[in-house]
XYZ file of C-alpha atoms in Angstrom:
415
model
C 192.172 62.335 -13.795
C 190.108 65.143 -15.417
C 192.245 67.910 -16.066
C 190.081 70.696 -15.567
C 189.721 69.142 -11.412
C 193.452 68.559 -11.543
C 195.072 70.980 -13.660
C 196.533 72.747 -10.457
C 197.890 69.155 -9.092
C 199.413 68.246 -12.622
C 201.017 71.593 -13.416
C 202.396 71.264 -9.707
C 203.519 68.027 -10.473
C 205.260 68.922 -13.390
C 206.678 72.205 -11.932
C 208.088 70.320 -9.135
C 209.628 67.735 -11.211
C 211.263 70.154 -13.288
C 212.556 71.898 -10.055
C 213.063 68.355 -8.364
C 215.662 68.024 -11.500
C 217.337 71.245 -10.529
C 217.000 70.221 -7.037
C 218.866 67.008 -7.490
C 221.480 68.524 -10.254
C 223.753 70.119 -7.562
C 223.540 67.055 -5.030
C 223.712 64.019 -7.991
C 227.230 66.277 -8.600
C 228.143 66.775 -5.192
C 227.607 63.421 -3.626
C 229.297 60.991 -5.970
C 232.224 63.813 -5.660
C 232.697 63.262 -2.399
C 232.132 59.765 -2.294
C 235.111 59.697 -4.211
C 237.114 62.817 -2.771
C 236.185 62.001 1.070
C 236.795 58.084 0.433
C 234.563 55.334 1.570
C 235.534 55.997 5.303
C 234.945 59.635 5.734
C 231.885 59.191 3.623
C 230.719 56.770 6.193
C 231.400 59.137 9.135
C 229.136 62.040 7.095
C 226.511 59.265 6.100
C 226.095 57.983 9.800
C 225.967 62.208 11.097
C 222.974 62.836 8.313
C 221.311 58.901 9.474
C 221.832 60.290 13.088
C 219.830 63.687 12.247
C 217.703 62.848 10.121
C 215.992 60.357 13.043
C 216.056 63.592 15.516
C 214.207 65.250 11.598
C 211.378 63.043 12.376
C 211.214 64.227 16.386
C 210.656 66.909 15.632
C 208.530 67.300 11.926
C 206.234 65.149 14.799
C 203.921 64.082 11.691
C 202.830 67.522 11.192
C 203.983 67.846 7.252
C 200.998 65.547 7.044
C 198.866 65.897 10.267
C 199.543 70.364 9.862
C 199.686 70.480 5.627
C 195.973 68.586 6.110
C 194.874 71.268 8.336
C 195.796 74.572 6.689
C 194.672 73.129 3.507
C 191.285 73.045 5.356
C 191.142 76.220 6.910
C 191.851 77.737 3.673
C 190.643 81.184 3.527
C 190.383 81.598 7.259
C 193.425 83.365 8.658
C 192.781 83.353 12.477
C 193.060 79.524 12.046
C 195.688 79.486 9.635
C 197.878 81.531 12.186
C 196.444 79.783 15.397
C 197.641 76.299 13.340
C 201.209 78.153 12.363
C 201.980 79.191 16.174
C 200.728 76.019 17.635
C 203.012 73.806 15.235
C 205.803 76.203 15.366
C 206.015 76.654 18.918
C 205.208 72.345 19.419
C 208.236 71.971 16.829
C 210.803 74.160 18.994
C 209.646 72.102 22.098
C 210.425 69.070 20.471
C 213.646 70.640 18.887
C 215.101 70.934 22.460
C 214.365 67.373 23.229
C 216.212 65.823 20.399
C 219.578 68.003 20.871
C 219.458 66.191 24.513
C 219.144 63.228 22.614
C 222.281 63.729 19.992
C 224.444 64.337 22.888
C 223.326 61.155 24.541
C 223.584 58.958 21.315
C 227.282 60.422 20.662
C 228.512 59.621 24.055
C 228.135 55.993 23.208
C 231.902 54.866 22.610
C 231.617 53.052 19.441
C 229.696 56.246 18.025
C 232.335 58.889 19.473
C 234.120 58.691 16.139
C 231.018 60.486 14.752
C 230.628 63.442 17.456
C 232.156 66.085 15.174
C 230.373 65.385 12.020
C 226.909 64.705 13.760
C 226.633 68.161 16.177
C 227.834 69.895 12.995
C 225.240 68.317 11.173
C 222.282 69.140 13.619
C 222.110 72.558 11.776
C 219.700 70.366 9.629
C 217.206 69.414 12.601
C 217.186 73.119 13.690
C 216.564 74.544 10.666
C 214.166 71.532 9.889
C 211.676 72.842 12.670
C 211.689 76.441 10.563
C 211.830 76.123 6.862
C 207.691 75.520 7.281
C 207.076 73.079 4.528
C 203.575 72.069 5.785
C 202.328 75.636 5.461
C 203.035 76.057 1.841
C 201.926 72.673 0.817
C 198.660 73.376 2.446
C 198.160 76.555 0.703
C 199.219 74.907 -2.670
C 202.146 76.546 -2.604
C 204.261 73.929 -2.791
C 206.145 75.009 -5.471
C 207.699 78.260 -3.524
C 209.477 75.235 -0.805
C 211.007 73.812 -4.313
C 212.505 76.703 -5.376
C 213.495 77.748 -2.055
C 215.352 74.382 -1.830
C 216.987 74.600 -4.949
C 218.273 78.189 -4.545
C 219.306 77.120 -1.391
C 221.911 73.986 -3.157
C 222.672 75.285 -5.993
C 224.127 78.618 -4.007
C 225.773 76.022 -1.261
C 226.394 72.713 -2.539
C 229.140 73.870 -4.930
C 231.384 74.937 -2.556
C 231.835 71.914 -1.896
C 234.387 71.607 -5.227
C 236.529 75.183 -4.000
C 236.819 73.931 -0.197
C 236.765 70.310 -0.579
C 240.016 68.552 -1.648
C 241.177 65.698 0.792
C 239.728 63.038 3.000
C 241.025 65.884 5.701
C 238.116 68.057 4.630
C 235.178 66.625 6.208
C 234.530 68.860 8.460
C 234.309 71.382 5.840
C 231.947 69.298 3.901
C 229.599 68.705 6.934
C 229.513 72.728 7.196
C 228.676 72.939 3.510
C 226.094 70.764 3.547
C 224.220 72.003 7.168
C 224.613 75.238 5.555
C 222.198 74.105 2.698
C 219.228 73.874 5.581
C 220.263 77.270 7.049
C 219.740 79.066 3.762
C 215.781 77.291 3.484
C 215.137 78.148 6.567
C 215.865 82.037 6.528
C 214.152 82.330 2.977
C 211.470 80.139 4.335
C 210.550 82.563 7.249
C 211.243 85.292 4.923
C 208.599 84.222 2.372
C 206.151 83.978 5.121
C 206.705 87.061 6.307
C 206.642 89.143 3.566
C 203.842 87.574 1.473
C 201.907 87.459 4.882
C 201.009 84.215 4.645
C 200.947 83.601 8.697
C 201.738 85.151 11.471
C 202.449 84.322 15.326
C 199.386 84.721 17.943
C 198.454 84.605 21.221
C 198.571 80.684 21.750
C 197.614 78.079 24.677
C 199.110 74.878 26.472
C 196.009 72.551 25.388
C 196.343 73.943 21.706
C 200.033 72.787 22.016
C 198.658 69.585 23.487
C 195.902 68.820 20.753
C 197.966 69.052 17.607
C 200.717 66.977 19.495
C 197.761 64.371 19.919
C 196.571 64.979 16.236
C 199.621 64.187 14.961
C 201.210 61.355 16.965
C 199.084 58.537 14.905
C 201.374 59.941 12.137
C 204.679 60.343 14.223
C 204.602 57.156 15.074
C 204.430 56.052 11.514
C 206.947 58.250 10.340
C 209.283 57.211 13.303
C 208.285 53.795 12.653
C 209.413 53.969 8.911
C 212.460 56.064 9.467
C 213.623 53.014 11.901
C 213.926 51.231 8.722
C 215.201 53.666 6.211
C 218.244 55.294 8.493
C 218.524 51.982 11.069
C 220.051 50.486 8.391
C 223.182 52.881 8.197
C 223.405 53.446 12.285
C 223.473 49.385 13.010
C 226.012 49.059 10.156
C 227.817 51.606 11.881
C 228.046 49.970 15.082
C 228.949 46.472 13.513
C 231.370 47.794 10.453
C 234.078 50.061 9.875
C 233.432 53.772 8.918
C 234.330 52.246 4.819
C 231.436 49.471 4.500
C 229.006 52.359 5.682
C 230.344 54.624 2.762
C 229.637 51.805 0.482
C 226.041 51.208 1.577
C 225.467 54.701 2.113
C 226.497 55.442 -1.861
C 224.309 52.536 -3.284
C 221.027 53.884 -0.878
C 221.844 57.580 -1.376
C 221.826 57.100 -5.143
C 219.266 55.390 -5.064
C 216.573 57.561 -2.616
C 217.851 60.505 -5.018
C 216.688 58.566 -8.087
C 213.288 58.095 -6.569
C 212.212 60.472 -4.650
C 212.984 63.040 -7.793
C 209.860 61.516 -8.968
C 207.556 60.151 -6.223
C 208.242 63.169 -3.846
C 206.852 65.816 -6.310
C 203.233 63.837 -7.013
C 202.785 63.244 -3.507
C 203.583 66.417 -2.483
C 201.087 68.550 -5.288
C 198.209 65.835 -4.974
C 198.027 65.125 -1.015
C 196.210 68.434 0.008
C 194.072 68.158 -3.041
C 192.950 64.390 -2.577
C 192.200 65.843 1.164
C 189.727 68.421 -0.008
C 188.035 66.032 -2.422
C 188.124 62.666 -0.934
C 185.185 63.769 1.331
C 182.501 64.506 -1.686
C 184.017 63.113 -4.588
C 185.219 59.788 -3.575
C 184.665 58.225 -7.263
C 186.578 60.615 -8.789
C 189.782 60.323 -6.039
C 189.349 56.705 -6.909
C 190.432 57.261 -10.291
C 193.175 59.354 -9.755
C 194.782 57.075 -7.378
C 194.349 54.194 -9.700
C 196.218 56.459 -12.846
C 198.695 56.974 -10.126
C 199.123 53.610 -9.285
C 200.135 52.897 -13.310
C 202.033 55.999 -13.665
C 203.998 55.202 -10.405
C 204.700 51.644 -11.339
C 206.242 52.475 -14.929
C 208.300 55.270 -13.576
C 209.935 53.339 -10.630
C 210.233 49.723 -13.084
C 212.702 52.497 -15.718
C 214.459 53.898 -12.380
C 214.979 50.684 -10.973
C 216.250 49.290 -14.411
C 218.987 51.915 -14.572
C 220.369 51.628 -11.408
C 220.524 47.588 -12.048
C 222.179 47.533 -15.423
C 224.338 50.737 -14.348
C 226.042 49.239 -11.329
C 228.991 48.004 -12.346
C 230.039 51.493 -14.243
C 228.889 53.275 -10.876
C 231.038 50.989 -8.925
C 233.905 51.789 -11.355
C 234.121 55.354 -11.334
C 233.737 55.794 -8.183
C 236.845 54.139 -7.802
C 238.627 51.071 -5.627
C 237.550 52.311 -2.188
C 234.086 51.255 -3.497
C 234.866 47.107 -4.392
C 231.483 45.833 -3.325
C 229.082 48.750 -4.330
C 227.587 46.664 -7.977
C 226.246 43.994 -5.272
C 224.721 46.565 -3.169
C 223.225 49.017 -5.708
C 221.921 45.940 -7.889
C 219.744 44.638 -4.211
C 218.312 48.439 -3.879
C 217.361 48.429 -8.024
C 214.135 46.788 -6.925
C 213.461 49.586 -3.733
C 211.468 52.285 -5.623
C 209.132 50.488 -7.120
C 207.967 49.440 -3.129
C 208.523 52.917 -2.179
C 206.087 54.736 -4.592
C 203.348 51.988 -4.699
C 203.553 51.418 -1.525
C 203.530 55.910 -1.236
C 200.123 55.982 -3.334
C 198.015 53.138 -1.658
C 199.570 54.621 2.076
C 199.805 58.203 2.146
C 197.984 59.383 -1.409
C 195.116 56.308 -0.344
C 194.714 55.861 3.546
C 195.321 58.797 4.895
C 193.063 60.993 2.794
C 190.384 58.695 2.306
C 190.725 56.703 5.325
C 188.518 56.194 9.238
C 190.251 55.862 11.821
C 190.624 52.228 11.678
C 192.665 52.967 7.734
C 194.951 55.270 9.748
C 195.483 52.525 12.485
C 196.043 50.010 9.622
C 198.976 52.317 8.222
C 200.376 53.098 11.667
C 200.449 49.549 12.291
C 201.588 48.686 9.296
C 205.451 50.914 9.933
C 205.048 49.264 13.304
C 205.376 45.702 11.758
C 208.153 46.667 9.580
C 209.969 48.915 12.232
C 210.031 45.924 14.281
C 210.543 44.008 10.908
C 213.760 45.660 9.965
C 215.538 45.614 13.268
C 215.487 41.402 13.535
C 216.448 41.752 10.111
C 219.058 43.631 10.298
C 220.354 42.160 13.824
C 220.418 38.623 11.651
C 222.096 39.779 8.358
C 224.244 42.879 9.034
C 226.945 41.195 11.647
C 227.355 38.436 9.079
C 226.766 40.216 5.432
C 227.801 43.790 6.130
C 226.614 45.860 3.801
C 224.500 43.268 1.446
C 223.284 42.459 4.633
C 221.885 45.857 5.239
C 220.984 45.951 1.403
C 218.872 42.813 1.612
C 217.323 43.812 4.804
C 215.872 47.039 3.256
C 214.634 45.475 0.088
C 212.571 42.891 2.345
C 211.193 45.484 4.534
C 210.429 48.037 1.404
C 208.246 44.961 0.235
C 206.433 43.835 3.501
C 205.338 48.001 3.845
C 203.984 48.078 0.228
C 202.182 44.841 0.701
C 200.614 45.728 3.678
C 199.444 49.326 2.170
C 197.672 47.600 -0.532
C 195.828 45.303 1.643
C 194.928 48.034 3.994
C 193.805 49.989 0.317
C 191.843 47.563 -0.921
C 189.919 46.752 2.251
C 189.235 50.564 2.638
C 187.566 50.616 -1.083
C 185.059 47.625 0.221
């Protein structure tokens, strides 16, 4: 990686991680307190609401925090297209935004979800503010590191009222406010931030504008939809087969876990993706090499994350306290998870999707197909008769069978 080409990317990178730390400081607080505070059962109905949302999240980000981010980071410099690609997204993310509130109200009207009504339309603040806190335009102006510090304002002024207002299991409700309320906050500085630094601005739009992003980005939808199936399925189906409590405990080994990882693989994927865009079309040698540095830096990050969660289980499972007998089995499964998710991350989204035809975007489409379809027989097999470890083991397998398949797909591109 020669830092005078990347100096931008790594400074991001380390910005972000430093802000990713902050980011994570108020949440790695807040969650195991109310894991604890809540109780395995309430935690469960908050961890299904947040499973439930964050599905109608991918609706209605529609791919276009990849499919979008790639296209402003092209137009760069050109603001007629910058604000034609702003209003077409924007307006394409409030159509979908009405679709998937028709959708919550059909998924809570299903009797064995009813328990969750309250918690999940509470929590849908997070899919309407989703569709306005405009990620994909900073990231494709490299300014990726404004979102960060938007979204750690936003916790670190929220998240700890969750210790004043929080007390009892009887305070979910309270805690489902508190933690929608995060989302609102990103969203109104988001807009803000656009506005006043004029970074975009709406325009006259059409319907076939609408339609041709829509069509841009459904390749990556499906993906993303396709992926999500896998990394929230497992907490919905567990729902529906277990009581409220063996969620809690699944949803505290995963939740830990994502947090762990995604402090460090979301802030390199994030700063590199719209510069591996501009470059991978003329310098292809060069993107090469950063991907393979990636590749090594990825791997020994994930291996230490992974190793901590493993050999700190069994204190996790103990402070967190006897609601959470089972946890050590669970977290010590998901130890192995990042290591899949970021190599997996670099070969798919750093690798095929910058550098890619057509036929490497098919390949990783195809590939969260497989493991969409994957995850579901696996989880209809284990989950009724291992709870839990069942969803646990399921997740682990279909981690591996994603990152597999993105290398093959990465090393057939580079022939």
């Amino acid at each position: 990686m020669h830092r005078s080409q990347y100096a931008h990317e790594i400074g991001d990178t380390l910005w972000l991680m430093i802000l990713q730390g902050l980011n994570y400081l108020a949440p790695l607080l807040v969650w195991p307190y109310l894991m604890t505070v809540l109780g395995a059962e309430q935690f469960g109905c908050i961890s299904f609401a947040i499973a439930a949302n964050q599905y109608l999240m991918i609706i209605v980000d529609f791919g276009f925090n990849f499919s979008s981010t790639k296209g402003i980071a092209l137009a760069k410099g050109n603001q007629e297209s910058i604000n034609r690609l702003f209003s077409e997204t924007l307006v394409a993310k409030l159509l979908l935004l009405a679709g998937a509130f028709v959708l919550l109200l059909v998924i809570v009207a299903i009797p064995k979800f009813r328990i969750y009504t309250q918690t999940s339309l509470i929590l849908f603040s997070m899919v309407v503010c989703s569709a306005l806190t405009c990620v994909w335009l900073f990231q494709g102006l490299g300014k990726i590191r404004i979102v960060s510090i938007i979204n750690c304002v936003s916790k670190i002024a929220i998240l700890p009222l969750t210790f004043v207002l929080v007390r009892t299991s009887n305070d979910t409700l309270v805690a489902a406010y508190i933690l929608g309320g995060v989302y609102v906050v990103s969203a109104i500085l988001s807009l803000l931030l656009v506005r006043l630094q004029r970074l975009a601005r709406l325009v006259a739009i059409t319907w076939s504008g609408i339609k041709a992003i829509l069509k841009d980005s459904f390749p990556i939808f499906v993906s993303n939809a396709a992926s999500s199936i896998y990394a929230m399925l497992f907490v919905v189906i567990l729902g529906y087969f277990a009581l409220p409590d063996e969620v809690g405990k699944y949803a505290a080994a995963e939740k830990l876990m994502r947090m762990a990882c995604y402090a460090v693989w979301l802030p390199v994927s994030q700063a590199f993706f719209p510069k591996i865009c501009q470059t991978a079309g003329h310098n292809r040698a060069e993107t090469r090499r950063t991907l393979r540095r990636l590749f090594v830096i990825m791997t020994a990050a994930m291996l230490f994350i992974g190793g901590i969660l493993f050999f700190f289980a069994r204190p996790l499972s103990e402070w967190l306290g006897r609601d959470y007998v089972g946890f050590e089995p669970i977290a010590k499964i998901l130890s192995i998870v990042p290591l899949f998710v970021a190599v997996g991350g670099v070969a798919g989204q750093l690798g095929l999707l910058t550098m890619g035809n057509e036929r490497d975007k098919k390949h990783f489409q195809n590939i969260y197909l497989s493991a969409a379809g994957l995850s579901v027989v696996l989880t209809f097999a284990l989950v009724p008769h291992f709870q839990a470890i069942g969803a646990g083991i399921a997740l682990l397998l279909t981690e591996c069978f994603v990152c597999v398949g993105m290398l093959v797909g990465f090393k057939k591109m580079l022939r």
